[in-house]
Short mmCIF file of C-alpha atoms in Angstrom, two decimals:
data_model
loop_
_atom_site.label_atom_id
_atom_site.label_comp_id
_atom_site.label_asym_id
_atom_site.label_seq_id
_atom_site.Cartn_x
_atom_site.Cartn_y
_atom_site.Cartn_z
CA MET H 21 0.00 0.00 0.00
CA ASP H 22 2.90 2.34 0.74
CA ILE H 23 4.44 1.94 -2.71
CA ASN H 24 1.07 2.09 -4.45
CA SER H 25 0.38 5.45 -2.82
CA GLU H 26 3.65 7.15 -3.80
CA ARG H 27 2.07 8.87 -6.80
CA TYR H 28 -0.37 10.58 -4.42
CA ARG H 29 2.27 11.79 -1.96
CA PHE H 30 1.32 15.44 -2.50
CA PHE H 31 -1.97 14.66 -0.68
CA GLY H 32 -0.03 13.94 2.54
CA ASP H 33 -1.42 11.21 4.81
CA LEU H 34 -4.58 11.21 2.73
CA ARG H 35 -2.64 9.29 0.07
CA PHE H 36 -3.11 6.03 2.01
CA PHE H 37 -6.89 6.49 2.02
CA ILE H 38 -6.84 7.16 -1.73
CA ALA H 39 -4.72 4.06 -2.44
CA THR H 40 -7.00 1.93 -0.24
CA ALA H 41 -10.14 3.22 -1.95
CA LEU H 42 -8.69 2.43 -5.37
CA GLN H 43 -7.75 -1.06 -4.17
CA ILE H 44 -11.27 -1.65 -2.87
CA PHE H 45 -12.75 -0.71 -6.24
CA GLY H 46 -10.47 -3.04 -8.13
CA PHE H 47 -7.63 -0.75 -9.23
CA GLY H 48 -4.51 -2.49 -8.03
CA ARG H 49 -2.70 -5.77 -7.86
CA THR H 50 -4.34 -8.42 -5.69
CA LYS H 51 -2.15 -11.49 -6.14
CA TYR H 52 1.42 -12.05 -4.94
CA PRO H 53 2.55 -15.65 -5.52
CA GLY H 54 5.61 -16.78 -3.62
CA ARG H 55 7.09 -18.82 -0.80
CA LEU H 56 7.55 -17.95 2.86
CA ARG H 57 9.89 -19.91 5.13
CA TYR H 58 10.20 -19.00 8.79
CA ARG H 59 11.79 -20.35 11.93
CA ALA H 60 9.08 -21.81 14.14
CA VAL H 61 8.69 -20.29 17.62
CA LYS H 62 6.67 -21.89 20.40
CA ASN H 63 4.16 -19.73 22.24
CA GLU H 64 5.92 -20.30 25.56
CA GLU H 65 9.41 -19.72 24.15
CA SER H 66 11.34 -17.22 26.25
CA LEU H 67 13.08 -14.15 24.88
CA PRO H 68 16.32 -14.93 23.04
CA ASP H 69 19.62 -13.82 24.53
CA THR H 70 20.81 -10.40 23.49
CA TYR H 71 23.24 -10.45 20.59
CA HIS H 72 26.23 -9.42 22.70
CA ASP H 73 25.47 -12.11 25.29
CA ALA H 74 25.11 -14.79 22.63
CA PHE H 75 28.25 -13.85 20.73
CA SER H 76 31.40 -12.66 22.44
CA SER H 77 32.15 -9.01 21.80
CA THR H 78 35.80 -10.01 21.37
CA VAL H 79 34.94 -11.66 18.05
CA ALA H 80 35.28 -8.98 15.41
CA THR H 81 32.98 -9.41 12.40
CA ALA H 82 32.20 -7.11 9.50
CA LYS H 83 28.49 -7.94 9.84
CA PRO H 84 26.29 -9.60 12.48
CA ILE H 85 26.35 -13.39 12.78
CA CYS H 86 23.06 -14.78 11.45
CA ALA H 87 22.88 -18.04 13.39
CA CYS H 88 19.21 -18.75 12.59
CA LEU H 89 19.67 -18.31 8.85
CA GLU H 90 22.81 -20.43 8.94
CA GLU H 91 20.98 -23.30 10.64
CA GLU H 92 18.33 -23.24 7.89
CA GLN H 93 20.94 -24.71 5.55
CA ASP H 94 21.49 -27.68 7.89
CA SER H 95 19.09 -30.56 7.16
CA ARG H 96 19.25 -31.57 10.84
CA ASN H 97 17.29 -28.41 11.68
CA ALA H 98 14.55 -28.97 9.10
CA GLU H 99 11.85 -29.38 11.76
CA LYS H 100 12.58 -25.88 13.10
CA TRP H 101 11.54 -24.24 9.83
CA LEU H 102 8.02 -24.07 8.40
CA GLU H 103 7.03 -23.18 4.86
CA MET H 104 3.99 -21.60 3.23
CA GLN H 105 3.57 -21.72 -0.53
CA GLY H 106 1.02 -20.00 -2.69
CA SER H 107 -0.58 -16.64 -3.29
CA PHE H 108 -0.64 -13.90 -0.69
CA TYR H 109 -2.83 -10.84 -0.71
CA MET H 110 -0.81 -8.87 1.84
CA PHE H 111 2.41 -9.30 3.84
CA TRP H 112 4.01 -7.18 6.57
CA GLY H 113 7.17 -8.08 8.51
CA MET H 114 7.20 -6.06 11.76
CA ASN H 115 9.41 -5.74 14.83
CA THR H 116 7.26 -2.90 16.17
CA SER H 117 3.54 -2.87 16.87
CA HIS H 118 2.69 0.05 14.57
CA ALA H 119 3.66 0.85 10.98
CA ALA H 120 2.16 4.32 11.51
CA ALA H 121 0.10 6.07 14.16
CA ASP H 122 -3.09 4.66 12.64
CA ALA H 123 -1.69 1.29 11.49
CA HIS H 124 -1.70 -1.19 14.39
CA ILE H 125 -0.33 -4.07 12.32
CA ALA H 126 1.14 -6.32 15.05
CA PRO H 127 -0.35 -5.48 18.47
CA THR H 128 1.82 -7.96 20.40
CA ALA H 129 5.14 -6.88 18.87
CA ASP H 130 7.82 -5.20 20.98
CA ILE H 131 10.89 -3.61 19.43
CA SER H 132 13.14 -5.07 22.15
CA ASP H 133 11.90 -8.68 22.31
CA GLY H 134 14.10 -10.14 19.54
CA PHE H 135 11.23 -11.39 17.37
CA PHE H 136 9.69 -10.45 14.05
CA HIS H 137 5.92 -10.56 13.66
CA LEU H 138 4.68 -11.50 10.20
CA MET H 139 1.18 -10.31 9.38
CA LEU H 140 -0.07 -11.94 6.22
CA VAL H 141 -3.30 -12.44 4.35
CA SER H 142 -3.31 -15.70 2.41
CA GLY H 143 -5.14 -16.26 -0.85
CA ALA H 144 -5.17 -14.50 -4.17
CA ARG H 145 -8.16 -12.19 -3.79
CA TYR H 146 -10.22 -10.42 -1.17
CA SER H 147 -13.77 -9.19 -1.73
CA ARG H 148 -14.38 -5.45 -1.56
CA PHE H 149 -16.26 -5.87 1.70
CA GLN H 150 -13.47 -7.98 3.21
CA LEU H 151 -10.83 -5.49 2.09
CA ALA H 152 -12.76 -2.59 3.60
CA ARG H 153 -13.01 -4.46 6.93
CA LEU H 154 -9.31 -5.33 6.76
CA MET H 155 -8.20 -1.76 6.18
CA MET H 156 -10.49 -0.32 8.85
CA GLY H 157 -9.43 -3.02 11.32
CA ILE H 158 -5.74 -2.18 10.91
CA GLU H 159 -6.37 1.09 12.75
CA ASP H 160 -7.16 -0.67 16.05
CA GLY H 161 -5.70 -4.16 15.51
CA SER H 162 -9.06 -5.88 14.98
CA HIS H 163 -7.96 -7.02 11.50
CA LEU H 164 -6.40 -10.06 13.20
CA ASP H 165 -9.90 -11.39 13.91
CA LEU H 166 -10.70 -11.68 10.19
CA ASP H 167 -10.53 -14.84 8.09
CA ARG H 168 -7.24 -15.58 6.30
CA VAL H 169 -5.31 -13.07 8.44
CA GLN H 170 -2.39 -14.54 10.41
CA LEU H 171 0.19 -13.12 12.79
CA ILE H 172 3.32 -15.29 13.02
CA ARG H 173 6.11 -14.72 15.54
CA THR H 174 9.58 -15.71 14.39
CA ARG H 175 13.28 -14.89 14.72
CA ALA H 176 14.16 -15.28 11.04
CA PHE H 177 12.39 -15.71 7.73
CA THR H 178 12.95 -15.96 4.00
CA ILE H 179 10.46 -14.73 1.45
CA ARG H 180 10.81 -15.47 -2.25
CA ALA H 181 8.59 -14.15 -5.03
CA SER H 182 7.60 -16.66 -7.70
CA ASN H 183 8.10 -14.02 -10.38
CA ALA H 184 11.80 -13.12 -10.62
CA ASN H 185 10.86 -9.63 -11.85
CA ASP H 186 8.83 -8.80 -8.75
CA LEU H 187 10.17 -6.03 -6.53
CA ILE H 188 10.32 -6.18 -2.74
CA CYS H 189 9.55 -3.18 -0.55
CA VAL H 190 11.43 -2.59 2.72
CA ASP H 191 10.27 0.39 4.78
CA GLY H 192 9.00 2.18 1.70
CA GLU H 193 12.10 1.48 -0.39
CA LEU H 194 12.10 -0.82 -3.42
CA PHE H 195 14.89 -3.18 -4.35
CA PRO H 196 15.09 -6.01 -6.88
CA GLY H 197 13.79 -9.43 -5.85
CA PRO H 198 13.06 -12.16 -5.97
CA GLU H 199 14.28 -13.13 -2.47
CA ILE H 200 15.03 -11.58 0.89
CA LYS H 201 16.40 -13.19 4.06
CA VAL H 202 15.82 -11.51 7.43
CA GLU H 203 16.99 -12.26 10.97
CA VAL H 204 16.42 -10.08 14.00
CA HIS H 205 19.18 -9.61 16.61
CA ARG H 206 17.94 -8.70 20.06
CA GLY H 207 19.86 -5.85 21.64
CA LEU H 208 22.33 -5.41 18.78
CA GLY H 209 21.60 -1.70 18.56
CA ARG H 210 20.94 0.74 21.37
CA VAL H 211 18.72 3.80 21.28
CA LEU H 212 19.48 6.67 23.65
CA CYS H 213 16.64 9.01 24.53
CA LEU H 214 15.34 11.24 27.28
CA PRO H 215 13.27 9.56 30.00
CA ALA H 216 9.50 9.68 29.67
CA ARG H 217 7.97 12.82 31.14
CA LYS H 218 5.95 12.18 34.27
CA ASP H 219 2.56 13.85 34.34
CA LYS H 220 1.96 15.87 37.47
#
């Protein structure tokens, strides 16, 4: 939706409403065939260790160690990875609860928990009524109660488009596909900010 609304950027935040309305009335792509693989996480699984606790800070590397993605290549870890194949109507990979102030995509997500939350809508098409409910529900998180909407918690995932010419969007930026591999590292980066103001 973000990319589809770029041509209406001069309308400000209203551009998302315009893009949604056009999608509801049939102007827009509604089928994204591909494959999603993700590392399974149990509901009771505790938070992963922080990156610096898991890997000694004395080991100098040019880029973070992606242990989860490396284990995907080992056939002995096959049961840890699940796969979904087919068409998707919508896909969001989130490590925060909101994509915008009025887009509550993954209500249970926490930026510091070391997990990604994948919100996806399976199937090739959505009816206009279903799409309207989906878009309105995103504002308060009630979209997760709708049919075909899933929220998956994981530490790493791979998504591959069936069409090699498809583009992938990351935080509003396009780059050539057809595949992207993602792993989240808990506590790898630190954000410094002022303490929250206490109301008197």
